[in-house]
Amino acid sequence: MEKGSRRSFLVFSINWATALIGGVLSLAAGIPLIGFAISPAFKKGESKWVDLGLADRLKNSRFKKVDYTFTAKDGWVKATKKRSVYVTDAGNGQWSVFSRTCSHLGCLVRWDDQKESFLCPCHGAVFDQNGIVVAGPPPRPLQKLQTKVEAGILYVKDF
Amino acid sequence: MGFLNERLPLTEFSAHLRKPLPKHINLLFSLGSLAMFLLLLQAATGAFLALYYSPSPEHAHNAVTYISEEVPFGSFVRGLHHWGASAMVVIVFVHLLRVVIYSSYKAPRELTWIVGVLLLLVVLGFGFTGYLLPWDEKAYWATVVGVEIASTAPILGVFVAKVLRGGSEIGAVTLARFYAVHTIWLPWLAFGLVGVHLFFVRYYGSSGTPQNTPEEMKTGKPFYPDQVFEDVVGMLILFIVLAAVALFIPVPLEDVADPTNANYDPRPEWYFLFLFQLLKYFQGPLEIVGTFVIPTVGIVLLLFLPFLDKSERAVLWKRPVALTVTTVCVAGIVGLTLLGASSPKLETADATIVQEVPQPTEDIQKTATLDTETAEVEKEEEVFDFQLTEEEIEGTEEEEEVFDFQLTEEELQ
Ligand code: HEM
Ligand code: FES
C-alpha cells in the first residue's frame, strides 16, 4: 500500500469512527429525552362514570345544561375538573345526554331553545336535537354519552 | 483598545462593518433589523415577566393579574411583551413582503430565505405557546382548538396532539410544557436561526433593490455607521410607539379558563384569525383541507419559493405572475382576517332567557361528592379551579401512573 492511500484509509476510518461516536452519543441522550417528552401520549385515557345527581331532580328536563365536577389526575395534581352536558329525559327511564364538546375542534356548543338546535360559537356548526350536523364544518355528530341510573342517581360515562 | 487590538482581529472586523452597501437601498431594508430588535425586546421583557409568572393552572391567572395590577411597572412590562408580540408578527410579515417585492430571495440567497421561513414559523410558535400562559378563557379555548387542529393531521395527528397537550386533555402538564417551549426551546431556536440568518445576510451581502447595476452593488453608503444609524433610529421610533401603546392600552385579561362556560365565544389572537375563518369553509370530510392541507402546502411552497421562481431579479410590479400570486395571497390573508374579526357573536336563545329571568336553578350544579354546596364555595371553586385540598395532595402519592412502555414494580419482580 502506498503511503497516501494508507493515510486516506486512516482519514476514512477516523471520519466513520467520529460519526459513529456522534451517533451513539445522540441516541444515548436522545432516546431517553424524547421518550421523556412524549411519554404522556402513551398513557391510556380512562373514561369513568360520573354522577349527575338524582335522576328525579332532572325529571322532564329537556336539553338542560348540567355542570358537574369530578376529580381526576392531571399530571402531578389531582385536579377538580369541570364539565357540562345537556340532559334530556326521554321518558321510560331513558336519558339522552349530549357532550358539549363540538365534534369539529372542541369548542363548547350551546342549546338554543328557539332554533331547537345546538350551536357552536366557533366556526358556526349547527346540530339538530339528535346531535346530527345540520350546518357547518363538523365531520361527525355530537357525542352522545352513555348513561345509567343506579340507586336513583343518573350517571354518565365521562370520556 | 490597544490590548484588544493585539489579541483580536478588530481591524478586519471594523473594515468588514464599514463595507459599502448597494447604492439603491431604502427604508424597507431596515425591517430585518427591526425584527431583530423586537426579538431582543421580547427576550428581555419575557425574562423579567418570568420573575413573577408561575406556570400552573392554579397560579397562572393570579400571577398575571398580580403582574398587571400590583407589581410596579408590571402592566407596562406586560404591555411591551404583549404588543411587542403583535408588532413582531407585523414586522416579520412586512419584512418577508419586502424580500418578495425586491426578489431578494433569488440565488444566491435561497438559504437566507429558508431560514427566514423557519423564523416566521418560530414567531408564530411563540404566539401560540405564549397566549396559553395567562390561562384565561381566550388562552384555554385557543389552545383547545389549536391542538385539535393538529390532531386532524393524517396518521400522526392524534399522537402529536397528545404530545402537545402532554395527555388527552389540556391541564397542568400542557401549561408546563407550553411554558418551557415558549421560554426556553423557542428562544434558543430563534437566536440560533437568527445567527445563521444574519451570517447568510452578511456573507452574500445585501441584495439591494433590483435596479442596482453590478457596479452599483458596492458603491452605496457603508453599513456602519450610516445604515446602523438609520436602523437604530427605526428601533427608537418603534420603541416609542410600543411604549405608548403599552402605557395607554391595557393588555386584555379575561376570566380564568372555565370549561363549563355557556357564554364565551372563543376567538384566537388576531394573527391566527385568517386560519380561524378558513376553517369555516371546509366542512365534513373536507375539514382536513382547512386544518392540514392548505397550511402544509402553504408552508412548503413558501419554503421552496426560491426554487420555484427562478426568473430574473426584478421589482414585483414587473413580474406579472409573482405579482398576481402575492396579491392573491396577501389579499386572502388580510380578507380572511377581517372576516374572522367581524364574525358575529353567537346569541343563543337559551343564554338570553337566563339573562332576562335569572333562575339559579336553571343550571343544576352538582358535585360528585357534595350535594349541598353553598354559592360561596362554588365561587371559590371557579377561581381556584385546580387547587388541591390537603387530602387530595396526600392521595396523589398512592395513585400510580402507568405509562405504556414502563414496567410497574410488580412486573419487575
Ligand atoms: C425573527 C425573524 C427575522 C429576523 C430577526 C430577520 C432579520 C434579518 C435581517 C437583520 C436582515 C438584513 C436586513 C434586511 O434586509 O432587512 C434580513 C435579511 C433577509 N431576510 Fe430576514 N429576518 C427574519 C425573518 C425573515 C423571514 C420570515 C424571511 C422570509 C421568509 C426572511 C428572509 C430574509 C432574506 C431573504 C434576507 C436577505 C435580503 C437581502 O439580502 O436583501 N427573514 N433578515
Ligand atoms: S369547533 Fe365547533 S364549529 Fe369548529
XYZ file of C-alpha atoms and ligand atoms in Angstrom:
619
model
C 0.000 0.000 0.000
C 1.183 3.462 -0.781
C 1.603 5.990 1.930
C -1.076 8.295 0.540
C -3.689 5.621 0.415
C -2.806 4.425 3.902
C -3.310 7.994 5.089
C -6.604 8.262 3.260
C -7.772 4.967 4.759
C -6.879 6.336 8.160
C -8.850 9.539 7.480
C -11.735 7.446 6.230
C -11.724 5.366 9.395
C -11.450 8.396 11.637
C -14.399 10.044 9.870
C -16.546 6.975 10.339
C -15.467 6.436 13.913
C -16.257 10.060 14.717
C -19.646 9.776 13.039
C -20.297 6.542 14.926
C -19.429 8.077 18.282
C -21.548 11.079 17.429
C -24.420 8.798 16.518
C -24.109 6.726 19.690
C -23.997 9.863 21.825
C -27.046 11.334 20.099
C -29.011 8.136 20.537
C -27.890 7.606 24.112
C -29.007 11.092 25.047
C -31.792 11.474 22.529
C -33.852 8.352 23.100
C -34.438 8.908 26.821
C -35.060 12.609 26.256
C -37.593 12.042 23.524
C -39.219 9.237 25.487
C -39.400 11.604 28.443
C -41.086 14.299 26.393
C -43.621 12.178 24.537
C -44.475 9.640 27.267
C -47.824 11.249 28.168
C -49.060 10.395 24.686
C -48.843 6.710 25.530
C -50.856 6.997 28.679
C -54.173 5.245 28.464
C -57.100 7.567 28.837
C -59.711 6.218 31.181
C -63.346 7.061 30.941
C -65.332 6.693 34.092
C -68.843 7.041 35.369
C -69.602 10.401 36.902
C -72.608 11.251 38.947
C -75.013 13.907 37.670
C -77.255 13.853 40.700
C -80.678 12.477 41.500
C -82.482 11.445 38.366
C -85.665 12.762 39.936
C -84.294 16.273 40.023
C -83.745 16.079 36.300
C -87.119 14.581 35.506
C -88.777 16.053 32.410
C -85.760 18.183 31.690
C -85.181 18.966 28.095
C -81.696 19.911 26.920
C -80.898 21.152 30.374
C -77.326 22.254 30.867
C -75.881 20.364 33.792
C -72.464 21.250 35.120
C -70.576 18.674 37.085
C -67.191 18.406 38.669
C -65.052 15.424 39.372
C -61.515 14.860 40.463
C -59.002 13.341 38.162
C -55.282 13.176 37.911
C -53.778 15.872 35.792
C -50.062 15.143 35.665
C -48.821 15.651 39.214
C -52.017 17.238 40.511
C -55.298 15.752 41.447
C -57.493 18.348 39.870
C -61.119 19.196 40.140
C -62.331 19.207 36.581
C -65.438 20.913 35.398
C -67.582 19.756 32.545
C -71.062 20.356 31.369
C -73.540 18.327 29.351
C -77.077 18.688 28.031
C -79.515 16.296 29.655
C -82.872 15.265 28.240
C -85.332 12.974 29.949
C -86.519 10.730 27.141
C -89.157 9.085 29.322
C -89.388 5.459 30.432
C -86.168 5.776 32.350
C -84.286 6.613 29.186
C -81.904 9.547 29.171
C -80.214 11.347 26.395
C -77.074 13.161 27.392
C -75.022 15.125 24.912
C -71.450 16.181 25.377
C -70.995 19.903 24.803
C -67.681 19.393 23.034
C -68.128 20.294 19.404
C -67.082 17.420 17.180
C -65.259 19.901 14.963
C -62.434 21.387 17.001
C -63.595 21.204 20.575
C -65.410 24.450 21.395
C -68.483 24.219 23.631
C -71.844 24.022 21.895
C -74.958 25.663 23.368
C -78.547 24.547 23.090
C -80.836 27.147 21.562
C -84.462 26.751 22.632
C -85.887 28.743 19.757
C -83.858 27.207 16.985
C -84.199 23.769 18.591
C -80.553 23.058 17.890
C -77.065 23.019 19.307
C -74.955 25.927 18.068
C -71.199 26.167 18.165
C -69.737 29.628 18.798
C -66.524 28.912 16.883
C -66.943 28.013 13.230
C -70.708 28.070 13.064
C -71.665 24.429 13.465
C -75.348 23.616 13.955
C -76.511 20.240 15.273
C -80.136 19.168 15.459
C -81.757 17.758 18.573
C -80.340 14.339 17.795
C -76.851 15.749 17.549
C -76.732 15.372 13.763
C -74.752 18.011 11.885
C -77.102 20.361 10.072
C -74.632 23.033 9.085
C -71.009 23.979 9.471
C -67.751 22.060 9.420
C -68.010 19.160 11.931
C -67.323 15.793 10.329
C -69.204 13.810 12.992
C -72.373 14.095 15.047
C -72.277 15.469 18.554
C -71.128 12.838 21.010
C -73.866 11.165 22.996
C -72.726 9.918 26.379
C -73.560 6.533 27.809
C -75.937 6.780 30.749
C -77.131 4.608 33.584
C -79.314 5.104 36.636
C -78.300 3.414 39.839
C -80.000 3.942 43.176
C -81.888 6.850 41.701
C -78.746 8.618 40.586
C -78.039 9.427 36.983
C -74.532 8.594 35.843
C -72.820 9.388 32.569
C -69.678 7.894 31.175
C -67.208 10.722 31.049
C -64.965 10.397 28.027
C -8.300 49.310 22.658
C -4.643 48.527 22.003
C -4.818 45.490 24.261
C -7.825 44.049 22.458
C -6.455 45.009 19.058
C -3.350 42.943 19.646
C -5.408 39.934 20.546
C -8.424 40.133 18.245
C -8.870 40.891 14.536
C -10.727 44.081 15.352
C -9.360 45.993 12.375
C -10.639 43.384 9.944
C -13.921 43.295 11.784
C -14.374 47.034 11.636
C -13.366 47.102 7.966
C -15.989 44.443 7.342
C -18.649 46.502 9.077
C -17.703 49.564 7.041
C -18.093 47.788 3.702
C -20.374 49.701 1.374
C -23.922 48.506 0.704
C -25.572 48.567 -2.712
C -26.313 52.059 -3.969
C -30.092 51.618 -4.171
C -31.472 50.607 -0.858
C -34.411 52.044 1.059
C -36.164 52.170 4.385
C -37.732 48.752 3.861
C -34.256 47.310 4.229
C -34.381 48.202 7.922
C -37.242 45.804 8.625
C -34.922 42.876 9.347
C -33.115 44.946 11.970
C -36.434 45.956 13.462
C -37.437 42.291 13.687
C -34.163 41.568 15.445
C -34.714 44.458 17.844
C -38.160 43.133 18.670
C -36.803 39.646 19.265
C -34.309 41.082 21.759
C -37.012 43.195 23.378
C -39.287 40.155 23.694
C -36.433 38.171 25.215
C -35.746 40.954 27.714
C -39.351 41.661 28.736
C -40.072 37.928 28.806
C -37.105 37.215 31.071
C -38.446 39.813 33.504
C -42.059 38.631 33.325
C -40.768 35.184 34.262
C -39.685 36.622 37.634
C -43.328 36.732 38.704
C -45.047 34.202 36.497
C -45.965 30.717 37.628
C -46.850 28.092 35.024
C -49.531 26.121 36.786
C -53.286 26.215 36.284
C -53.919 27.180 39.880
C -51.499 30.105 39.838
C -51.005 31.373 36.294
C -54.040 33.621 36.083
C -53.409 35.077 39.525
C -49.748 35.633 38.717
C -50.644 37.534 35.559
C -53.235 39.597 37.433
C -50.599 40.298 40.058
C -48.110 41.417 37.417
C -50.682 43.691 35.773
C -52.179 45.162 38.909
C -49.669 45.068 41.702
C -46.099 44.882 40.505
C -44.723 48.375 39.813
C -44.203 48.790 36.045
C -45.909 45.403 35.697
C -48.628 46.478 33.318
C -46.012 48.324 31.261
C -43.659 45.357 31.021
C -46.528 43.012 30.207
C -47.826 45.578 27.721
C -44.475 45.758 25.950
C -44.318 41.978 25.725
C -47.923 41.579 24.583
C -47.992 44.346 21.984
C -44.402 43.564 21.047
C -45.552 40.101 20.015
C -48.153 41.594 17.703
C -45.621 44.050 16.322
C -43.230 41.169 15.718
C -45.765 39.347 13.565
C -46.462 42.509 11.552
C -42.805 43.421 11.091
C -41.714 39.918 10.141
C -44.579 39.694 7.642
C -43.698 43.031 6.037
C -40.005 42.049 6.030
C -40.984 38.918 4.103
C -43.011 41.047 1.704
C -40.090 43.382 1.107
C -37.895 40.358 0.318
C -40.559 39.252 -2.173
C -41.026 42.734 -3.641
C -37.340 43.150 -4.470
C -36.916 39.450 -5.309
C -34.146 39.209 -2.733
C -34.856 35.502 -2.164
C -33.359 34.570 -5.505
C -29.949 32.966 -5.986
C -27.640 33.013 -4.166
C -29.865 33.913 -1.187
C -32.104 30.809 -1.096
C -30.709 29.640 2.240
C -31.275 33.048 3.815
C -34.890 32.788 2.703
C -35.380 29.244 4.008
C -34.000 30.177 7.424
C -36.296 33.198 7.256
C -39.369 30.999 6.719
C -38.297 28.892 9.708
C -38.061 32.110 11.727
C -41.599 33.025 10.658
C -42.790 29.672 11.990
C -40.870 30.239 15.214
C -42.529 33.640 15.600
C -45.972 32.068 15.156
C -44.919 29.329 17.592
C -44.043 31.996 20.149
C -47.507 33.429 19.678
C -49.295 30.099 20.010
C -47.404 28.958 23.119
C -47.406 32.446 24.631
C -51.035 33.112 24.812
C -51.913 29.985 26.739
C -49.812 31.329 29.604
C -52.354 33.757 31.174
C -54.749 30.780 31.459
C -57.806 32.897 30.751
C -60.736 31.921 28.552
C -59.052 33.045 25.368
C -55.888 31.192 26.291
C -57.674 27.977 27.077
C -60.008 27.809 24.088
C -57.440 28.934 21.551
C -55.260 26.094 22.746
C -58.118 23.592 22.684
C -58.812 24.495 19.065
C -55.139 24.785 18.088
C -54.329 21.342 19.417
C -57.454 19.864 17.830
C -56.270 21.296 14.526
C -53.029 19.364 14.937
C -54.971 16.210 15.731
C -56.712 16.241 12.362
C -53.394 15.672 10.568
C -53.186 12.250 8.942
C -51.505 9.312 10.708
C -49.560 11.153 13.418
C -52.115 13.869 14.136
C -53.697 12.402 17.247
C -50.309 11.436 18.611
C -48.877 14.899 18.001
C -51.883 16.452 19.712
C -51.322 14.263 22.750
C -47.657 15.191 22.837
C -48.548 18.879 22.610
C -51.037 18.582 25.449
C -48.959 16.137 27.427
C -52.000 13.904 27.678
C -55.520 13.691 26.407
C -56.675 16.920 27.985
C -55.345 20.405 28.461
C -54.161 20.876 32.016
C -51.161 21.281 34.279
C -48.847 19.297 32.020
C -49.879 21.306 28.962
C -49.208 24.608 30.659
C -45.802 23.479 31.925
C -44.673 22.322 28.508
C -46.027 25.345 26.683
C -44.134 27.500 29.162
C -40.914 25.569 28.643
C -41.256 25.743 24.876
C -42.137 29.426 24.981
C -39.337 30.490 27.286
C -36.527 28.023 26.611
C -36.882 25.962 23.447
C -38.128 28.626 21.071
C -35.761 31.388 22.251
C -32.739 29.117 21.751
C -34.044 28.081 18.376
C -34.844 31.665 17.419
C -31.443 33.026 18.388
C -29.682 30.151 16.655
C -31.681 30.684 13.482
C -31.210 34.472 13.614
C -27.458 33.882 13.942
C -27.485 31.727 10.813
C -29.826 34.167 9.037
C -27.537 37.122 9.754
C -24.445 35.162 8.821
C -26.008 34.478 5.416
C -27.127 38.080 5.067
C -23.591 39.360 5.665
C -21.986 36.557 3.647
C -23.987 37.217 0.493
C -24.204 40.942 1.171
C -27.413 42.915 0.986
C -29.196 42.381 -2.301
C -30.296 46.000 -2.626
C -33.181 46.782 -4.928
C -33.075 45.115 -8.358
C -32.338 48.446 -10.021
C -28.702 48.251 -8.872
C -26.294 47.581 -11.722
C -23.464 45.159 -10.872
C -21.106 48.142 -10.471
C -23.517 49.838 -8.090
C -23.621 46.842 -5.738
C -20.640 48.186 -3.786
C -20.953 51.928 -4.136
C -23.622 52.764 -1.574
C -23.329 54.054 1.955
C -21.355 51.953 4.419
C -23.246 49.550 6.665
C -21.543 51.121 9.664
C -22.162 53.835 10.694
C -24.751 55.054 8.165
C -27.096 52.071 7.876
C -26.681 51.151 11.532
C -27.714 54.679 12.496
C -30.824 54.501 10.312
C -31.721 51.141 11.830
C -31.232 52.468 15.344
C -33.471 55.467 14.639
C -36.059 52.995 13.378
C -35.747 50.993 16.611
C -36.209 54.162 18.662
C -39.381 55.086 16.782
C -40.706 51.544 17.076
C -39.979 51.523 20.792
C -41.712 54.872 21.335
C -44.812 53.612 19.555
C -44.791 50.343 21.511
C -44.214 52.105 24.812
C -47.109 54.466 24.120
C -49.386 51.552 23.289
C -48.210 49.648 26.370
C -48.890 52.690 28.556
C -52.299 53.564 27.216
C -53.889 50.316 26.081
C -54.214 47.802 28.890
C -53.471 44.227 27.903
C -56.679 42.206 27.966
C -57.060 39.515 30.594
C -60.284 37.579 30.561
C -61.747 35.480 33.343
C -59.933 32.356 34.326
C -60.471 29.421 31.969
C -63.805 27.725 32.625
C -64.663 24.584 30.669
C -68.376 24.906 31.501
C -68.961 28.471 30.343
C -72.013 28.876 28.153
C -71.493 32.446 27.091
C -67.962 32.534 25.815
C -67.221 32.819 22.117
C -63.663 31.639 21.522
C -61.570 33.741 19.173
C -57.853 33.364 18.522
C -55.292 36.154 18.628
C -55.695 38.418 15.576
C -52.778 36.861 13.699
C -54.486 33.467 13.669
C -57.891 34.833 12.677
C -57.296 34.033 9.000
C -56.942 30.373 9.912
C -59.972 30.538 12.207
C -62.015 31.908 9.314
C -60.568 29.485 6.779
C -61.703 26.523 8.896
C -65.331 27.527 8.459
C -65.278 26.864 4.736
C -64.153 23.250 4.811
C -66.972 21.119 6.042
C -67.482 17.488 6.867
C -64.969 15.258 5.092
C -63.240 18.324 3.682
C -62.343 19.511 7.182
C -58.759 18.400 6.754
C -58.311 20.717 3.774
C -58.536 23.733 6.045
C -56.789 22.275 9.067
C -53.948 20.477 7.364
C -53.707 20.566 3.571
C -53.767 24.307 2.966
C -51.441 25.235 5.866
C -48.954 22.499 4.994
C -48.944 23.214 1.277
C -48.625 26.919 2.043
C -45.589 26.420 4.264
C -43.914 24.022 1.833
C -44.465 26.350 -1.141
C -43.135 29.260 0.895
C -40.045 27.279 1.896
C -39.257 26.331 -1.685
C -40.226 29.618 -3.287
C -36.664 30.422 -4.450
C -36.548 27.122 -6.332
C -39.998 27.542 -7.863
C -39.379 31.058 -9.075
C -36.043 31.234 -10.816
C -36.826 34.206 -13.004
C -34.526 37.200 -13.320
C -34.449 39.572 -10.398
C -36.867 42.445 -10.872
C -39.139 44.509 -8.718
C -42.509 42.844 -8.046
C -44.527 45.180 -10.306
C -42.541 43.952 -13.267
C -43.212 40.256 -12.594
C -46.872 39.672 -13.537
C -47.106 36.098 -12.228
C -45.362 36.810 -8.942
C -47.407 39.979 -8.554
C -50.651 38.082 -9.058
C -49.742 35.269 -6.664
C -48.518 37.693 -3.992
C -51.587 39.892 -4.313
C -53.946 36.925 -4.077
C -52.121 35.536 -1.027
C -51.901 38.864 0.816
C -55.476 39.806 -0.058
C -56.588 36.330 1.011
C -54.859 36.540 4.380
C -55.987 40.118 5.042
C -59.529 39.380 3.830
C -59.881 36.237 5.947
C -58.500 38.116 8.953
C -61.091 40.883 8.545
C -63.906 38.382 8.045
C -62.731 36.429 11.078
C -62.578 39.597 13.150
C -66.113 40.547 12.228
C -67.703 37.143 12.643
C -70.742 37.701 14.832
C -71.022 36.605 18.424
C -73.366 33.717 18.994
C -76.620 34.765 20.617
C -78.391 31.694 21.837
C -81.972 31.976 22.893
C -81.090 29.861 25.892
C -78.464 32.294 27.110
C -80.767 35.260 26.636
C -83.542 33.715 28.693
C -81.152 33.050 31.518
C -80.064 36.649 31.392
C -83.575 38.075 31.387
C -85.027 35.865 34.072
C -82.248 34.969 36.429
C -83.063 31.485 37.592
C -80.351 29.988 39.717
C -81.956 26.577 39.485
C -81.867 26.551 35.711
C -78.356 25.206 35.620
C -78.125 22.409 38.086
C -74.804 22.453 39.820
C -73.654 19.103 41.008
C -70.535 17.864 42.597
C -69.692 14.229 42.761
C -69.163 14.376 46.498
C -71.227 17.183 47.959
C -74.850 17.842 47.340
C -75.175 20.931 49.461
C -72.512 23.310 48.343
C -73.111 26.950 49.033
C -72.845 29.557 46.363
C -69.726 30.900 48.032
C -67.866 27.654 47.823
C -68.786 27.348 44.213
C -67.461 30.761 43.502
C -64.184 29.949 45.140
C -64.001 26.837 43.082
C -64.315 28.841 39.947
C -61.292 30.923 40.730
C -59.081 28.254 42.147
C -60.395 25.597 39.891
C -57.416 23.344 40.163
C -56.471 23.890 43.759
C -55.858 20.935 45.920
C -57.233 20.119 49.293
C -54.783 18.548 51.711
C -56.408 15.162 51.451
C -56.064 15.246 47.727
C -52.375 16.011 47.926
C -51.849 13.054 50.206
C -53.880 10.970 47.841
C -51.655 11.703 44.886
C -48.791 9.621 46.138
C -50.797 6.491 46.437
C -52.036 6.546 42.942
C -49.692 5.050 40.457
C -49.469 6.198 36.937
C -48.574 3.580 34.426
C -47.090 4.568 31.131
C -47.497 2.022 28.428
C -43.852 1.275 27.988
C -42.927 1.400 31.626
C -42.825 -1.536 33.942
C -44.502 -1.421 37.294
C -42.633 -2.728 40.312
C -44.730 -5.854 40.366
C -43.879 -6.640 36.820
C -40.204 -6.357 37.596
C -40.445 -8.950 40.350
C -37.222 36.740 13.636
C -37.378 36.993 12.377
C -36.352 37.623 11.435
C -35.263 38.387 11.728
C -34.777 38.814 13.109
C -34.644 38.733 10.464
C -33.520 39.530 10.338
C -32.987 39.952 9.134
C -32.005 40.994 8.961
C -31.381 41.820 10.095
C -31.741 41.112 7.626
C -30.829 42.135 6.922
C -31.546 43.463 6.774
C -32.718 43.430 5.819
O -32.528 43.054 4.645
O -33.821 43.761 6.243
C -32.524 40.104 6.955
C -32.483 39.840 5.591
C -33.204 38.834 4.951
N -34.266 38.145 5.487
Fe -34.806 38.160 7.436
N -35.343 38.143 9.444
C -36.398 37.478 9.992
C -37.374 36.773 9.299
C -37.334 36.547 7.917
C -38.390 35.904 7.163
C -39.721 35.423 7.760
C -37.948 35.832 5.859
C -38.646 35.242 4.662
C -39.316 34.145 4.674
C -36.648 36.417 5.794
C -35.856 36.486 4.662
C -34.749 37.276 4.527
C -33.924 37.368 3.333
C -34.053 36.553 2.025
C -32.954 38.349 3.607
C -31.845 38.832 2.657
C -32.321 40.062 1.985
C -31.247 40.738 1.189
O -30.089 40.313 1.209
O -31.613 41.724 0.537
N -36.307 36.853 7.063
N -33.288 39.425 7.884
S -65.309 23.919 16.962
Fe -67.447 23.905 16.663
S -67.602 24.585 14.636
Fe -65.474 24.483 14.905
